[in-house]
Amino acid sequence: MYRSQYLGSDTSGVEPHAVREFIDWLAGNLSSKTLFMHEYIDRRSGRKWQFNGLEDACERYQWKHRGVPGVPPGNTLASNADALDALRTALQSALACGNDHAACDAACAVMRWGGVGAGNIRWLQTNTEGLAKLLCSTTAVLDSGNPGLLHKNLRFNAGMTKVYSLLAEDFIIYDSRVAAALGWLVVKYCQENGLSRVPEGLAFPWAPSKEAPNAAVPKNRNPGRNGLSFPRLNPGPLHAEWNLKASWILGEVLRRDKTSQFVQPSSIPALRRLEAALFMIGYDLPRSDRAAQAVPSSIPAPHPAWTECYTTARQKQFHYRIDDTGILLKRGSRFPVDVINRMLNNLREECGDAPFRLANSATQVRANEAEFGIGTAYFRATYDRGNPPDSSALAAVLADIGVLLFSPDRNEWSLNAAELCPDGHHGPIDVKWISEREIEP
């Protein structure tokens, strides 16, 4: 379905012209302070957030970022706009000259910015050859407005939507928070218009949040209420198609809006500002009355999905997930944050900016005969109680989320200083904020 067809034709749902009517309705209500009033409790800080509409949500946007070259750390909409501009320039420069390795580096930086490095960085590094061409061809399809041309095996998820948002024209980030907020808007539209079912063209798929296994109260990203239901989001071409539809709708809403703050002059594009408002709203949605009664506040959160990974030396498959306390392997091993911090600080103290080896032979490390590397640093970090070979999996995970960099040509590792030490080599390394970023979205 082309853009013009989607925005201009009838939907096959319960309401004729529902897409166009929803666009008119939202364009006329962008400035409403009561219709889109929302509040929730931030699970990490305990802070209560209250928004008087979408404009207020945009003004109070927050996302902590650091490690983007040339951009100081920050958490405001303006500082994130600067970070995204720098990342866009890096991506476009890499694609302009067809440089696969530069494209990979830039895309990995986007993943780290968005807290979606797990799984995505490893995929990008594994598929570096031809990556520039893939990103160019997919962007061309997205710009064509015909999602039917998307490759059936296209990798498209919460990470890749961030990459393509910097490459495609007027293309928003469609992650679980934005998807939740879009569905929340559709529910309000349906309720105001007496619809008992969500029109097919407005059934934006939703995805659950990433939760720590010990979360007492999981965040709700399912916008469904009282019979108004939405499908689950699946990665791949379907995600990309709904990403396009969401971008088309919001773009058309802004074209019809004449009075809200979103269309007032700003250095930040209006579509990006509206996306930011949805991002803030979609952190946690209210549950339906029935669901609220059925779910006590003490219910444990469902475990997040395991992420597939491979050790670099022997390509042994394993699975991991990240929580507030560190990294957990599916086979049972756990690497606490304090152990990881001690290991990384020891590597920096011994090697500085120089690369190092894995060097994690159990016998050699324990006998103090191994070349200094990750194995010895890990052993020291566990106060000589850890198993040095376990550092193979730990190193692979840290590379997966961008903390360590691995050079397969030289079989060497290095600290990602841009991620760990954005202000130089001052103060101790602490990966706590990185683990929090990876589970926050």
CSV table of C-alpha atoms in Angstrom, one decimal:
chain,number,residue,atom,x,y,z
A,1,MET,CA,0.0,0.0,0.0
A,2,TYR,CA,1.4,3.3,-1.1
A,3,ARG,CA,1.5,6.4,1.1
A,4,SER,CA,-1.2,8.1,-1.0
A,5,GLN,CA,-3.5,5.0,-0.8
A,6,TYR,CA,-3.0,4.7,3.0
A,7,LEU,CA,-3.7,8.3,3.7
A,8,GLY,CA,-6.5,8.8,1.2
A,9,SER,CA,-8.5,5.6,0.9
A,10,ASP,CA,-11.0,3.9,3.1
A,11,THR,CA,-9.7,1.4,5.6
A,12,SER,CA,-11.0,-2.1,5.8
A,13,GLY,CA,-11.8,-1.7,9.5
A,14,VAL,CA,-15.1,-0.7,11.2
A,15,GLU,CA,-14.9,3.0,10.4
A,16,PRO,CA,-14.8,4.3,6.8
A,17,HIS,CA,-12.1,6.9,6.2
A,18,ALA,CA,-10.8,6.2,9.7
A,19,VAL,CA,-7.2,7.1,8.9
A,20,ARG,CA,-8.2,10.5,7.5
A,21,GLU,CA,-10.6,11.2,10.3
A,22,PHE,CA,-8.0,10.3,12.9
A,23,ILE,CA,-5.5,12.7,11.3
A,24,ASP,CA,-8.1,15.5,11.3
A,25,TRP,CA,-9.0,14.7,15.0
A,26,LEU,CA,-5.3,14.6,16.1
A,27,ALA,CA,-4.4,17.7,14.2
A,28,GLY,CA,-7.2,19.6,15.9
A,29,ASN,CA,-6.2,18.4,19.4
A,30,LEU,CA,-2.4,18.6,19.4
A,31,SER,CA,-2.6,21.5,21.9
A,32,SER,CA,-5.1,20.0,24.2
A,33,LYS,CA,-3.9,20.0,27.8
A,34,THR,CA,-6.7,17.9,29.2
A,35,LEU,CA,-7.4,15.2,26.5
A,36,PHE,CA,-3.8,14.0,26.5
A,37,MET,CA,-3.1,14.5,30.2
A,38,HIS,CA,-1.0,11.6,31.5
A,39,GLU,CA,1.1,10.6,34.5
A,40,TYR,CA,3.2,7.7,35.7
A,41,ILE,CA,6.0,6.8,38.1
A,42,ASP,CA,9.5,6.4,36.8
A,43,ARG,CA,10.5,2.9,37.9
A,44,ARG,CA,14.2,3.7,38.4
A,45,SER,CA,14.0,7.1,40.2
A,46,GLY,CA,10.6,6.9,41.8
A,47,ARG,CA,9.8,10.3,40.3
A,48,LYS,CA,6.2,11.0,39.4
A,49,TRP,CA,5.9,12.4,35.9
A,50,GLN,CA,2.8,14.4,35.0
A,51,PHE,CA,2.2,15.8,31.5
A,52,ASN,CA,-0.4,18.4,30.5
A,53,GLY,CA,-0.7,17.2,26.9
A,54,LEU,CA,1.7,16.5,24.1
A,55,GLU,CA,3.3,19.9,24.0
A,56,ASP,CA,4.2,19.6,27.7
A,57,ALA,CA,5.6,16.1,27.1
A,58,CYS,CA,7.8,17.4,24.3
A,59,GLU,CA,9.2,20.2,26.4
A,60,ARG,CA,10.1,17.8,29.2
A,61,TYR,CA,11.7,15.1,27.0
A,62,GLN,CA,14.7,13.3,28.6
A,63,TRP,CA,17.1,10.7,27.3
A,64,LYS,CA,20.6,10.4,28.8
A,65,HIS,CA,23.3,10.1,26.1
A,66,ARG,CA,27.1,10.2,26.1
A,67,GLY,CA,29.9,8.9,23.9
A,68,VAL,CA,28.8,10.6,20.6
A,69,PRO,CA,32.0,12.1,19.2
A,70,GLY,CA,32.0,15.8,19.2
A,71,VAL,CA,28.8,16.1,21.3
A,72,PRO,CA,28.9,16.7,25.1
A,73,PRO,CA,26.9,14.3,27.3
A,74,GLY,CA,23.4,15.4,28.0
A,75,ASN,CA,19.7,14.4,28.4
A,76,THR,CA,17.6,17.2,26.9
A,77,LEU,CA,15.8,17.3,23.6
A,78,ALA,CA,18.3,19.9,22.3
A,79,SER,CA,21.4,17.9,23.3
A,80,ASN,CA,19.9,14.7,21.8
A,81,ALA,CA,19.1,16.6,18.6
A,82,ASP,CA,22.8,17.5,18.4
A,83,ALA,CA,23.8,13.9,19.0
A,84,LEU,CA,21.4,12.6,16.3
A,85,ASP,CA,22.7,15.3,13.9
A,86,ALA,CA,26.3,14.0,14.4
A,87,LEU,CA,25.2,10.4,14.0
A,88,ARG,CA,23.3,11.2,10.9
A,89,THR,CA,26.3,13.0,9.4
A,90,ALA,CA,28.5,10.0,10.1
A,91,LEU,CA,26.0,7.6,8.6
A,92,GLN,CA,25.4,9.7,5.5
A,93,SER,CA,29.2,10.2,5.0
A,94,ALA,CA,29.8,6.4,5.2
A,95,LEU,CA,27.0,5.6,2.7
A,96,ALA,CA,28.1,8.4,0.3
A,97,CYS,CA,31.4,6.7,-0.2
A,98,GLY,CA,30.1,3.1,0.2
A,99,ASN,CA,32.4,2.5,3.2
A,100,ASP,CA,31.0,-0.6,4.9
A,101,HIS,CA,33.2,-0.4,8.0
A,102,ALA,CA,32.4,3.3,8.5
A,103,ALA,CA,28.7,2.5,8.1
A,104,CYS,CA,29.0,-0.2,10.7
A,105,ASP,CA,30.8,2.1,13.1
A,106,ALA,CA,28.2,4.8,12.7
A,107,ALA,CA,25.2,2.3,13.0
A,108,CYS,CA,26.8,0.8,16.2
A,109,ALA,CA,27.1,4.3,17.6
A,110,VAL,CA,23.3,4.8,16.9
A,111,MET,CA,22.6,1.6,18.8
A,112,ARG,CA,24.6,2.7,21.8
A,113,TRP,CA,22.9,6.1,21.8
A,114,GLY,CA,19.5,4.4,21.9
A,115,GLY,CA,20.4,1.7,24.5
A,116,VAL,CA,19.7,-1.1,22.0
A,117,GLY,CA,23.2,-2.4,21.5
A,118,ALA,CA,22.5,-5.9,22.7
A,119,GLY,CA,22.3,-8.2,19.7
A,120,ASN,CA,22.3,-5.3,17.2
A,121,ILE,CA,26.0,-4.4,17.4
A,122,ARG,CA,27.0,-8.0,17.0
A,123,TRP,CA,24.7,-8.3,13.9
A,124,LEU,CA,26.1,-5.2,12.4
A,125,GLN,CA,29.7,-6.3,12.9
A,126,THR,CA,28.9,-9.8,11.6
A,127,ASN,CA,27.2,-8.4,8.5
A,128,THR,CA,29.6,-5.5,7.8
A,129,GLU,CA,30.3,-6.6,4.3
A,130,GLY,CA,27.7,-5.0,2.0
A,131,LEU,CA,26.1,-3.0,4.9
A,132,ALA,CA,26.4,0.4,3.2
A,133,LYS,CA,24.6,-1.0,0.1
A,134,LEU,CA,21.9,-2.6,2.3
A,135,LEU,CA,21.2,0.6,4.2
A,136,CYS,CA,21.1,2.6,1.0
A,137,SER,CA,18.7,0.2,-0.8
A,138,THR,CA,16.4,-0.1,2.2
A,139,THR,CA,16.3,3.7,2.7
A,140,ALA,CA,15.4,4.1,-1.0
A,141,VAL,CA,12.4,1.7,-0.5
A,142,LEU,CA,11.3,3.5,2.6
A,143,ASP,CA,11.5,6.8,0.7
A,144,SER,CA,9.5,5.4,-2.2
A,145,GLY,CA,6.4,5.0,0.0
A,146,ASN,CA,5.9,1.4,-1.0
A,147,PRO,CA,6.5,-1.1,1.8
A,148,GLY,CA,5.6,-3.9,-0.5
A,149,LEU,CA,9.2,-3.6,-1.9
A,150,LEU,CA,10.8,-4.4,1.4
A,151,HIS,CA,12.9,-7.6,1.5
A,152,LYS,CA,11.1,-10.4,3.3
A,153,ASN,CA,14.3,-11.1,5.3
A,154,LEU,CA,14.9,-7.4,6.2
A,155,ARG,CA,16.3,-6.9,9.7
A,156,PHE,CA,14.1,-4.2,11.3
A,157,ASN,CA,13.6,-3.8,15.0
A,158,ALA,CA,13.8,-1.3,17.8
A,159,GLY,CA,17.5,-0.7,16.9
A,160,MET,CA,17.2,-0.5,13.1
A,161,THR,CA,14.3,2.0,13.3
A,162,LYS,CA,16.7,4.4,14.9
A,163,VAL,CA,19.3,4.0,12.1
A,164,TYR,CA,16.7,4.4,9.4
A,165,SER,CA,15.2,7.4,11.1
A,166,LEU,CA,18.4,9.2,10.4
A,167,LEU,CA,18.5,8.1,6.8
A,168,ALA,CA,15.0,8.0,5.4
A,169,GLU,CA,12.9,11.2,4.8
A,170,ASP,CA,10.4,12.2,7.5
A,171,PHE,CA,10.8,8.8,9.2
A,172,ILE,CA,10.2,8.5,13.0
A,173,ILE,CA,11.7,6.2,15.5
A,174,TYR,CA,9.0,3.5,16.1
A,175,ASP,CA,10.0,1.8,19.3
A,176,SER,CA,7.9,0.3,22.1
A,177,ARG,CA,7.4,3.7,23.8
A,178,VAL,CA,6.3,5.5,20.6
A,179,ALA,CA,4.1,2.6,19.6
A,180,ALA,CA,2.5,2.5,23.0
A,181,ALA,CA,1.7,6.3,22.8
A,182,LEU,CA,0.3,6.0,19.3
A,183,GLY,CA,-2.1,3.3,20.4
A,184,TRP,CA,-3.0,5.4,23.4
A,185,LEU,CA,-4.0,8.2,21.0
A,186,VAL,CA,-6.0,5.8,18.9
A,187,VAL,CA,-7.9,4.6,21.9
A,188,LYS,CA,-8.9,8.1,22.8
A,189,TYR,CA,-10.0,8.7,19.2
A,190,CYS,CA,-12.1,5.5,19.3
A,191,GLN,CA,-13.7,6.4,22.6
A,192,GLU,CA,-14.6,9.9,21.5
A,193,ASN,CA,-16.2,8.5,18.3
A,194,GLY,CA,-18.0,5.6,19.9
A,195,LEU,CA,-16.0,2.9,18.1
A,196,SER,CA,-16.1,-0.5,19.7
A,197,ARG,CA,-13.1,-1.8,17.7
A,198,VAL,CA,-9.8,-0.3,16.5
A,199,PRO,CA,-9.9,0.3,12.7
A,200,GLU,CA,-7.5,-1.9,10.9
A,201,GLY,CA,-5.5,1.1,9.5
A,202,LEU,CA,-4.9,2.4,13.0
A,203,ALA,CA,-4.1,-0.8,14.8
A,204,PHE,CA,-0.5,0.1,15.6
A,205,PRO,CA,1.3,-3.0,16.9
A,206,TRP,CA,2.8,-2.7,20.4
A,207,ALA,CA,5.8,-4.3,22.0
A,208,PRO,CA,6.6,-4.9,25.7
A,209,SER,CA,9.2,-2.9,27.5
A,210,LYS,CA,12.6,-4.3,28.5
A,211,GLU,CA,12.3,-5.1,32.2
A,212,ALA,CA,14.7,-6.2,34.8
A,213,PRO,CA,13.8,-9.7,36.0
A,214,ASN,CA,13.3,-8.4,39.6
A,215,ALA,CA,11.0,-5.5,38.5
A,216,ALA,CA,8.2,-5.4,41.1
A,217,VAL,CA,5.7,-3.6,38.8
A,218,PRO,CA,6.3,-4.0,35.0
A,219,LYS,CA,5.7,-1.0,32.8
A,220,ASN,CA,2.6,-1.3,30.6
A,221,ARG,CA,3.1,-0.7,26.8
A,222,ASN,CA,-0.1,-2.3,25.7
A,223,PRO,CA,-2.6,0.5,24.9
A,224,GLY,CA,-5.6,-1.8,24.6
A,225,ARG,CA,-8.6,-1.0,26.7
A,226,ASN,CA,-12.2,-2.3,27.0
A,227,GLY,CA,-12.3,-4.3,23.8
A,228,LEU,CA,-10.0,-1.9,21.8
A,229,SER,CA,-7.1,-4.2,21.1
A,230,PHE,CA,-3.8,-4.0,19.2
A,231,PRO,CA,-1.6,-6.7,17.8
A,232,ARG,CA,1.9,-7.5,19.0
A,233,LEU,CA,4.8,-6.0,17.1
A,234,ASN,CA,7.0,-8.5,15.2
A,235,PRO,CA,10.5,-7.6,13.8
A,236,GLY,CA,11.1,-7.5,10.1
A,237,PRO,CA,9.1,-5.9,7.2
A,238,LEU,CA,5.9,-5.6,9.3
A,239,HIS,CA,7.7,-3.4,11.8
A,240,ALA,CA,9.0,-1.3,8.9
A,241,GLU,CA,5.6,-1.0,7.3
A,242,TRP,CA,4.0,0.2,10.5
A,243,ASN,CA,6.9,2.5,11.0
A,244,LEU,CA,6.1,4.1,7.6
A,245,LYS,CA,2.4,4.3,8.4
A,246,ALA,CA,3.1,6.0,11.7
A,247,SER,CA,5.5,8.5,10.0
A,248,TRP,CA,2.9,9.2,7.3
A,249,ILE,CA,0.1,9.9,9.8
A,250,LEU,CA,2.2,12.1,12.0
A,251,GLY,CA,3.6,14.0,9.1
A,252,GLU,CA,0.2,14.6,7.7
A,253,VAL,CA,-1.1,15.7,11.1
A,254,LEU,CA,1.7,18.3,11.3
A,255,ARG,CA,0.9,19.5,7.8
A,256,ARG,CA,-2.7,20.2,8.8
A,257,ASP,CA,-1.8,21.7,12.2
A,258,LYS,CA,-1.5,25.5,12.2
A,259,THR,CA,-1.5,26.5,15.8
A,260,SER,CA,0.4,24.0,18.1
A,261,GLN,CA,3.9,24.5,19.4
A,262,PHE,CA,5.0,21.6,17.2
A,263,VAL,CA,4.8,23.8,14.0
A,264,GLN,CA,6.3,26.9,15.6
A,265,PRO,CA,9.8,27.8,14.3
A,266,SER,CA,12.5,25.6,15.9
A,267,SER,CA,15.9,24.2,15.0
A,268,ILE,CA,14.5,20.8,15.8
A,269,PRO,CA,12.1,19.4,13.1
A,270,ALA,CA,8.4,19.3,14.1
A,271,LEU,CA,8.2,15.5,13.4
A,272,ARG,CA,11.1,14.9,15.8
A,273,ARG,CA,9.5,17.0,18.5
A,274,LEU,CA,6.1,15.1,18.1
A,275,GLU,CA,8.0,11.8,18.2
A,276,ALA,CA,9.7,13.0,21.4
A,277,ALA,CA,6.4,13.8,23.0
A,278,LEU,CA,5.1,10.3,22.2
A,279,PHE,CA,8.3,8.8,23.6
A,280,MET,CA,7.7,10.4,26.9
A,281,ILE,CA,4.0,9.5,27.1
A,282,GLY,CA,4.7,5.9,26.1
A,283,TYR,CA,7.0,5.0,29.0
A,284,ASP,CA,4.1,3.6,31.0
A,285,LEU,CA,0.4,3.5,30.1
A,286,PRO,CA,-2.6,3.1,32.4
A,287,ARG,CA,-4.1,-0.4,32.5
A,288,SER,CA,-7.8,-1.0,31.9
A,289,ASP,CA,-9.9,-1.1,35.1
A,290,ARG,CA,-10.3,-4.9,34.7
A,291,ALA,CA,-6.5,-5.4,34.3
A,292,ALA,CA,-5.7,-3.1,37.2
A,293,GLN,CA,-8.0,-5.2,39.5
A,294,ALA,CA,-6.5,-8.4,38.2
A,295,VAL,CA,-2.8,-7.5,38.6
A,296,PRO,CA,-1.6,-6.8,42.1
A,297,SER,CA,1.2,-4.3,42.6
A,298,SER,CA,3.5,-7.0,43.8
A,299,ILE,CA,3.3,-9.2,40.7
A,300,PRO,CA,6.8,-10.0,39.4
A,301,ALA,CA,7.7,-8.7,35.9
A,302,PRO,CA,8.1,-11.3,33.1
A,303,HIS,CA,11.7,-12.0,32.3
A,304,PRO,CA,13.0,-10.2,29.3
A,305,ALA,CA,14.0,-12.2,26.2
A,306,TRP,CA,17.5,-13.8,26.1
A,307,THR,CA,19.9,-12.3,23.6
A,308,GLU,CA,21.9,-14.6,21.4
A,309,CYS,CA,25.7,-14.1,21.4
A,310,TYR,CA,28.9,-15.9,20.4
A,311,THR,CA,32.4,-16.0,21.9
A,312,THR,CA,34.9,-14.4,19.5
A,313,ALA,CA,37.6,-17.1,19.6
A,314,ARG,CA,35.6,-20.3,19.2
A,315,GLN,CA,32.2,-18.9,18.2
A,316,LYS,CA,30.5,-20.8,20.9
A,317,GLN,CA,26.9,-19.8,21.2
A,318,PHE,CA,25.3,-18.6,24.4
A,319,HIS,CA,22.5,-16.4,25.6
A,320,TYR,CA,22.5,-13.5,28.0
A,321,ARG,CA,20.3,-10.7,29.4
A,322,ILE,CA,21.1,-7.5,31.4
A,323,ASP,CA,19.5,-6.3,34.6
A,324,ASP,CA,20.2,-3.7,37.2
A,325,THR,CA,22.8,-5.9,38.9
A,326,GLY,CA,24.8,-6.9,35.9
A,327,ILE,CA,24.9,-9.6,33.2
A,328,LEU,CA,23.3,-13.0,33.5
A,329,LEU,CA,24.0,-16.0,31.2
A,330,LYS,CA,21.2,-18.4,30.5
A,331,ARG,CA,23.5,-21.3,31.6
A,332,GLY,CA,23.6,-19.7,35.1
A,333,SER,CA,26.7,-17.6,35.3
A,334,ARG,CA,26.4,-14.0,36.5
A,335,PHE,CA,28.8,-11.1,36.1
A,336,PRO,CA,27.9,-8.4,38.7
A,337,VAL,CA,28.4,-4.7,37.8
A,338,ASP,CA,31.1,-4.2,40.5
A,339,VAL,CA,33.1,-7.1,39.1
A,340,ILE,CA,32.8,-5.7,35.6
A,341,ASN,CA,33.9,-2.3,36.8
A,342,ARG,CA,36.9,-3.6,38.6
A,343,MET,CA,37.9,-5.6,35.5
A,344,LEU,CA,37.6,-2.6,33.2
A,345,ASN,CA,39.4,-0.3,35.6
A,346,ASN,CA,42.2,-2.8,35.9
A,347,LEU,CA,42.5,-3.0,32.1
A,348,ARG,CA,42.7,0.8,31.9
A,349,GLU,CA,45.3,1.0,34.7
A,350,GLU,CA,47.5,-1.7,33.1
A,351,CYS,CA,47.1,-0.9,29.4
A,352,GLY,CA,45.9,2.7,29.1
A,353,ASP,CA,44.8,3.3,25.5
A,354,ALA,CA,46.8,0.3,24.2
A,355,PRO,CA,45.0,-2.9,23.0
A,356,PHE,CA,45.1,-6.1,24.9
A,357,ARG,CA,44.4,-9.8,24.4
A,358,LEU,CA,41.8,-12.1,25.8
A,359,ALA,CA,44.5,-14.4,27.3
A,360,ASN,CA,42.2,-16.3,29.6
A,361,SER,CA,43.8,-19.7,30.0
A,362,ALA,CA,42.7,-21.0,33.4
A,363,THR,CA,46.0,-22.6,34.3
A,364,GLN,CA,48.2,-19.8,33.0
A,365,VAL,CA,46.2,-17.0,34.7
A,366,ARG,CA,46.0,-18.8,38.0
A,367,ALA,CA,49.8,-19.5,37.9
A,368,ASN,CA,50.5,-15.9,37.0
A,369,GLU,CA,52.1,-17.0,33.7
A,370,ALA,CA,49.5,-15.6,31.2
A,371,GLU,CA,50.1,-12.5,29.1
A,372,PHE,CA,48.1,-9.7,30.8
A,373,GLY,CA,44.7,-9.4,29.3
A,374,ILE,CA,41.0,-9.8,29.9
A,375,GLY,CA,41.4,-13.1,31.7
A,376,THR,CA,43.8,-11.8,34.3
A,377,ALA,CA,41.8,-8.6,34.8
A,378,TYR,CA,38.7,-10.6,35.4
A,379,PHE,CA,40.5,-13.0,37.7
A,380,ARG,CA,41.7,-10.1,39.8
A,381,ALA,CA,38.3,-8.5,39.8
A,382,THR,CA,36.8,-11.6,41.4
A,383,TYR,CA,39.6,-11.6,44.0
A,384,ASP,CA,41.1,-14.7,42.5
A,385,ARG,CA,37.9,-16.7,42.8
A,386,GLY,CA,36.6,-16.4,39.3
A,387,ASN,CA,37.1,-18.9,36.4
A,388,PRO,CA,39.3,-17.1,33.8
A,389,PRO,CA,37.7,-18.8,30.8
A,390,ASP,CA,34.3,-17.3,31.8
A,391,SER,CA,35.7,-14.0,30.6
A,392,SER,CA,35.2,-15.1,27.0
A,393,ALA,CA,31.5,-14.8,27.3
A,394,LEU,CA,31.7,-11.6,29.4
A,395,ALA,CA,34.0,-10.0,26.8
A,396,ALA,CA,31.6,-10.9,24.0
A,397,VAL,CA,28.7,-9.4,25.8
A,398,LEU,CA,30.6,-6.2,26.6
A,399,ALA,CA,31.5,-6.0,22.9
A,400,ASP,CA,27.8,-6.6,22.0
A,401,ILE,CA,26.8,-3.5,23.9
A,402,GLY,CA,29.7,-1.4,22.9
A,403,VAL,CA,31.8,-1.3,26.0
A,404,LEU,CA,34.7,-3.2,24.5
A,405,LEU,CA,35.9,-3.1,20.9
A,406,PHE,CA,37.3,-6.2,19.2
A,407,SER,CA,39.7,-6.2,16.2
A,408,PRO,CA,39.4,-9.6,14.5
A,409,ASP,CA,42.3,-8.9,12.2
A,410,ARG,CA,44.7,-8.4,15.1
A,411,ASN,CA,42.8,-10.5,17.6
A,412,GLU,CA,43.0,-7.6,20.0
A,413,TRP,CA,40.6,-5.9,22.3
A,414,SER,CA,40.4,-2.3,23.5
A,415,LEU,CA,38.3,-0.1,25.8
A,416,ASN,CA,35.7,2.0,24.0
A,417,ALA,CA,36.9,5.3,25.4
A,418,ALA,CA,34.1,7.3,23.7
A,419,GLU,CA,31.5,5.2,25.6
A,420,LEU,CA,33.3,4.8,28.9
A,421,CYS,CA,35.3,8.0,29.2
A,422,PRO,CA,33.6,10.8,27.2
A,423,ASP,CA,35.4,13.4,29.2
A,424,GLY,CA,38.8,11.8,29.1
A,425,HIS,CA,40.5,9.3,31.4
A,426,HIS,CA,39.4,11.0,34.6
A,427,GLY,CA,37.6,9.1,37.4
A,428,PRO,CA,36.8,5.4,37.6
A,429,ILE,CA,34.9,3.6,34.9
A,430,ASP,CA,31.4,2.7,35.9
A,431,VAL,CA,29.2,0.7,33.5
A,432,LYS,CA,26.1,1.0,35.7
A,433,TRP,CA,24.6,3.7,33.5
A,434,ILE,CA,25.2,1.5,30.4
A,435,SER,CA,23.4,-1.4,31.9
A,436,GLU,CA,20.6,0.9,33.0
A,437,ARG,CA,20.4,2.3,29.5
A,438,GLU,CA,20.1,-1.2,27.9
A,439,ILE,CA,17.1,-2.1,30.0
A,440,GLU,CA,15.4,1.3,30.2
A,441,PRO,CA,13.7,1.5,26.8
